[in-house]
mmCIF file of C-alpha atoms in Angstrom:
data_model
loop_
_atom_site.group_PDB
_atom_site.id
_atom_site.type_symbol
_atom_site.label_atom_id
_atom_site.label_comp_id
_atom_site.label_asym_id
_atom_site.label_seq_id
_atom_site.Cartn_x
_atom_site.Cartn_y
_atom_site.Cartn_z
ATOM 1 C CA MET C 60 -100.626 29.937 -0.193
ATOM 2 C CA GLU C 61 -102.255 31.074 -3.436
ATOM 3 C CA SER C 62 -105.945 31.743 -3.402
ATOM 4 C CA GLU C 63 -108.284 30.146 -5.909
ATOM 5 C CA PRO C 64 -109.033 32.437 -8.907
ATOM 6 C CA ARG C 65 -112.454 34.060 -8.857
ATOM 7 C CA TRP C 66 -113.788 32.218 -11.908
ATOM 8 C CA LEU C 67 -116.701 33.687 -13.821
ATOM 9 C CA ASP C 68 -120.032 32.022 -13.290
ATOM 10 C CA ALA C 69 -122.217 31.190 -16.306
ATOM 11 C CA ASP C 70 -124.018 34.575 -16.324
ATOM 12 C CA GLU C 71 -120.753 36.492 -15.954
ATOM 13 C CA GLN C 72 -119.143 34.435 -18.725
ATOM 14 C CA GLU C 73 -122.059 35.168 -21.054
ATOM 15 C CA THR C 74 -121.883 38.894 -20.238
ATOM 16 C CA TRP C 75 -118.113 38.953 -20.741
ATOM 17 C CA MET C 76 -118.365 37.202 -24.116
ATOM 18 C CA ALA C 77 -121.024 39.661 -25.272
ATOM 19 C CA LEU C 78 -118.887 42.634 -24.209
ATOM 20 C CA ALA C 79 -115.729 41.144 -25.738
ATOM 21 C CA GLY C 80 -117.594 40.679 -29.021
ATOM 22 C CA VAL C 81 -118.675 44.322 -29.015
ATOM 23 C CA LEU C 82 -115.142 45.475 -28.155
ATOM 24 C CA MET C 83 -113.741 43.456 -31.044
ATOM 25 C CA ARG C 84 -116.361 44.190 -33.724
ATOM 26 C CA LEU C 85 -117.639 47.741 -33.087
ATOM 27 C CA PRO C 86 -114.374 49.500 -34.047
ATOM 28 C CA GLY C 87 -114.283 47.572 -37.338
ATOM 29 C CA ALA C 88 -117.913 48.389 -38.108
ATOM 30 C CA LEU C 89 -117.328 52.103 -37.434
ATOM 31 C CA ASP C 90 -114.108 52.037 -39.454
ATOM 32 C CA ALA C 91 -115.861 50.372 -42.397
ATOM 33 C CA GLN C 92 -118.610 53.023 -42.435
ATOM 34 C CA LEU C 93 -116.111 55.892 -42.298
ATOM 35 C CA GLN C 94 -113.888 54.362 -44.988
ATOM 36 C CA ARG C 95 -116.860 53.697 -47.276
ATOM 37 C CA ASP C 96 -118.647 57.020 -46.810
ATOM 38 C CA ALA C 97 -115.820 59.484 -46.108
ATOM 39 C CA GLY C 98 -112.535 57.859 -47.100
ATOM 40 C CA VAL C 99 -111.063 58.147 -43.600
ATOM 41 C CA THR C 100 -110.258 55.634 -40.902
ATOM 42 C CA HIS C 101 -111.941 55.708 -37.519
ATOM 43 C CA PHE C 102 -108.657 56.823 -35.925
ATOM 44 C CA GLU C 103 -108.245 59.643 -38.477
ATOM 45 C CA TYR C 104 -111.773 60.783 -37.710
ATOM 46 C CA LEU C 105 -111.118 60.644 -33.942
ATOM 47 C CA VAL C 106 -108.042 62.837 -34.432
ATOM 48 C CA MET C 107 -109.862 65.413 -36.554
ATOM 49 C CA SER C 108 -113.006 65.455 -34.418
ATOM 50 C CA GLY C 109 -110.850 65.783 -31.283
ATOM 51 C CA LEU C 110 -109.209 68.850 -32.802
ATOM 52 C CA SER C 111 -112.580 70.211 -33.956
ATOM 53 C CA MET C 112 -113.792 70.382 -30.354
ATOM 54 C CA GLN C 113 -110.805 72.408 -29.108
ATOM 55 C CA PRO C 114 -110.440 76.182 -28.937
ATOM 56 C CA GLU C 115 -108.915 77.361 -32.223
ATOM 57 C CA HIS C 116 -109.038 73.685 -33.340
ATOM 58 C CA THR C 117 -105.553 73.262 -31.860
ATOM 59 C CA MET C 118 -104.013 70.805 -29.427
ATOM 60 C CA ARG C 119 -100.593 69.570 -28.413
ATOM 61 C CA MET C 120 -99.760 66.286 -30.123
ATOM 62 C CA SER C 121 -99.212 64.566 -26.762
ATOM 63 C CA GLU C 122 -102.671 65.620 -25.546
ATOM 64 C CA LEU C 123 -104.258 64.673 -28.862
ATOM 65 C CA ALA C 124 -102.723 61.194 -28.616
ATOM 66 C CA ALA C 125 -104.443 60.753 -25.246
ATOM 67 C CA VAL C 126 -107.787 62.038 -26.558
ATOM 68 C CA ALA C 127 -107.616 59.686 -29.559
ATOM 69 C CA GLU C 128 -106.409 56.778 -27.377
ATOM 70 C CA GLY C 129 -103.305 56.296 -29.514
ATOM 71 C CA SER C 130 -99.539 56.364 -29.112
ATOM 72 C CA LEU C 131 -97.487 59.368 -30.219
ATOM 73 C CA PRO C 132 -95.802 57.385 -33.036
ATOM 74 C CA ARG C 133 -99.186 56.215 -34.372
ATOM 75 C CA LEU C 134 -100.598 59.734 -34.082
ATOM 76 C CA SER C 135 -97.573 61.174 -35.875
ATOM 77 C CA GLN C 136 -98.093 58.785 -38.816
ATOM 78 C CA VAL C 137 -101.802 59.614 -39.006
ATOM 79 C CA VAL C 138 -101.209 63.361 -38.773
ATOM 80 C CA SER C 139 -98.656 63.056 -41.604
ATOM 81 C CA ARG C 140 -101.390 61.473 -43.775
ATOM 82 C CA LEU C 141 -103.887 64.160 -42.742
ATOM 83 C CA GLU C 142 -101.315 66.882 -43.539
ATOM 84 C CA LYS C 143 -100.862 65.478 -47.051
ATOM 85 C CA ARG C 144 -104.632 65.777 -47.533
ATOM 86 C CA GLY C 145 -104.602 69.362 -46.251
ATOM 87 C CA TRP C 146 -106.782 68.637 -43.223
ATOM 88 C CA VAL C 147 -104.260 69.125 -40.398
ATOM 89 C CA ARG C 148 -101.013 71.040 -40.018
ATOM 90 C CA ARG C 149 -98.300 70.977 -37.375
ATOM 91 C CA THR C 150 -96.322 73.809 -35.865
ATOM 92 C CA PRO C 151 -94.045 74.237 -32.849
ATOM 93 C CA ASP C 152 -95.902 75.342 -29.711
ATOM 94 C CA PRO C 153 -95.054 79.057 -29.268
ATOM 95 C CA ALA C 154 -95.558 78.691 -25.488
ATOM 96 C CA ASP C 155 -93.028 75.838 -25.271
ATOM 97 C CA GLY C 156 -91.014 74.841 -28.321
ATOM 98 C CA ARG C 157 -90.476 71.336 -26.949
ATOM 99 C CA TYR C 158 -94.062 70.570 -27.939
ATOM 100 C CA THR C 159 -95.743 70.382 -31.335
ATOM 101 C CA LEU C 160 -99.248 71.634 -31.978
ATOM 102 C CA ALA C 161 -101.686 69.924 -34.323
ATOM 103 C CA ILE C 162 -104.107 72.335 -35.964
ATOM 104 C CA LEU C 163 -107.244 71.397 -37.876
ATOM 105 C CA THR C 164 -107.297 73.412 -41.109
ATOM 106 C CA ASP C 165 -110.419 74.974 -42.600
ATOM 107 C CA GLU C 166 -110.492 72.087 -45.086
ATOM 108 C CA GLY C 167 -110.188 69.652 -42.162
ATOM 109 C CA TRP C 168 -113.082 71.364 -40.409
ATOM 110 C CA ASP C 169 -115.160 71.013 -43.569
ATOM 111 C CA LYS C 170 -114.271 67.304 -43.719
ATOM 112 C CA VAL C 171 -115.343 66.752 -40.097
ATOM 113 C CA VAL C 172 -118.601 68.622 -40.695
ATOM 114 C CA ALA C 173 -119.303 66.550 -43.826
ATOM 115 C CA THR C 174 -118.356 63.251 -42.147
ATOM 116 C CA ALA C 175 -120.102 63.699 -38.783
ATOM 117 C CA PRO C 176 -123.713 63.005 -39.883
ATOM 118 C CA GLY C 177 -122.881 59.574 -41.342
ATOM 119 C CA HIS C 178 -120.716 58.667 -38.359
ATOM 120 C CA VAL C 179 -123.411 59.680 -35.874
ATOM 121 C CA GLU C 180 -125.957 57.634 -37.810
ATOM 122 C CA ALA C 181 -123.644 54.590 -37.628
ATOM 123 C CA VAL C 182 -123.188 55.081 -33.871
ATOM 124 C CA ARG C 183 -126.960 55.312 -33.478
ATOM 125 C CA GLN C 184 -127.519 52.204 -35.626
ATOM 126 C CA PHE C 185 -124.868 50.073 -33.893
ATOM 127 C CA VAL C 186 -125.151 51.260 -30.280
ATOM 128 C CA PHE C 187 -128.280 53.229 -29.438
ATOM 129 C CA ASP C 188 -131.064 51.923 -31.684
ATOM 130 C CA PRO C 189 -130.867 48.328 -30.350
ATOM 131 C CA LEU C 190 -131.255 49.584 -26.753
ATOM 132 C CA THR C 191 -134.119 51.074 -24.775
ATOM 133 C CA LYS C 192 -133.572 54.457 -23.100
ATOM 134 C CA ALA C 193 -133.128 52.670 -19.767
ATOM 135 C CA GLN C 194 -130.530 50.326 -21.283
ATOM 136 C CA GLN C 195 -128.697 53.316 -22.785
ATOM 137 C CA ARG C 196 -128.460 54.933 -19.335
ATOM 138 C CA GLN C 197 -127.293 51.613 -17.847
ATOM 139 C CA LEU C 198 -124.668 51.242 -20.565
ATOM 140 C CA GLY C 199 -123.376 54.748 -19.834
ATOM 141 C CA GLU C 200 -123.255 54.066 -16.108
ATOM 142 C CA ALA C 201 -121.523 50.721 -16.624
ATOM 143 C CA GLY C 202 -118.976 52.279 -18.969
ATOM 144 C CA ARG C 203 -118.162 55.074 -16.494
ATOM 145 C CA ARG C 204 -117.781 52.600 -13.632
ATOM 146 C CA ILE C 205 -115.445 50.384 -15.672
ATOM 147 C CA MET C 206 -113.408 53.413 -16.799
ATOM 148 C CA ARG C 207 -112.958 54.551 -13.180
ATOM 149 C CA VAL C 208 -111.272 51.197 -12.458
ATOM 150 C CA ILE C 209 -109.244 51.047 -15.681
ATOM 151 C CA ALA C 210 -108.143 54.704 -15.663
ATOM 152 C CA PRO C 211 -108.909 56.221 -12.246
ATOM 153 C CA SER C 212 -106.821 59.354 -12.848
ATOM 154 C CA GLU C 213 -108.598 60.265 -16.076
ATOM 155 C CA PRO C 214 -111.797 62.289 -15.968
ATOM 156 C CA CYS C 215 -114.818 60.368 -17.168
ATOM 157 C CA PRO C 216 -117.594 62.408 -18.756
ATOM 158 C CA SER C 217 -120.838 62.220 -16.846
ATOM 159 C CA ARG C 218 -124.066 64.172 -16.830
ATOM 160 C CA LYS C 219 -124.550 63.268 -13.188
ATOM 161 C CA ALA C 220 -122.612 61.450 -10.515
ATOM 162 C CA ASP C 221 -123.095 57.695 -10.433
ATOM 163 C CA SER C 222 -124.120 56.112 -7.179
#
């Protein structure tokens, strides 16, 4: 015997529609700002900023794909574009030649440094400015709780443990 689905009540439906709208529109808004101000896509920026935060600005392509939330084929295409612009280069991993390393070049570092202020301002404008400090903390807590269900094996950044 099948059980009845747990339908959303009116409040849950309203919350879900608000979240779904954010999930659909925020990436486009961030992408538009980055394209307009820096000539890069949001995914290109995620790749370069992910590399910028690593020791020696280097990471295995497979790990970088996970950090940027993209597939290896998509990452490979994007890294090819970034290589043509002189911002990233690839080399075999000297520790294990089966892997390829992506390395942010000095020019790539300069691009991230030049792009970051406008991107941070867009994130503030779209996400943080409309919320109170309490709502920002609640959003962070809600996001971490959802991520623990969606991806329980992945570490979720947190300043403190959620209750």
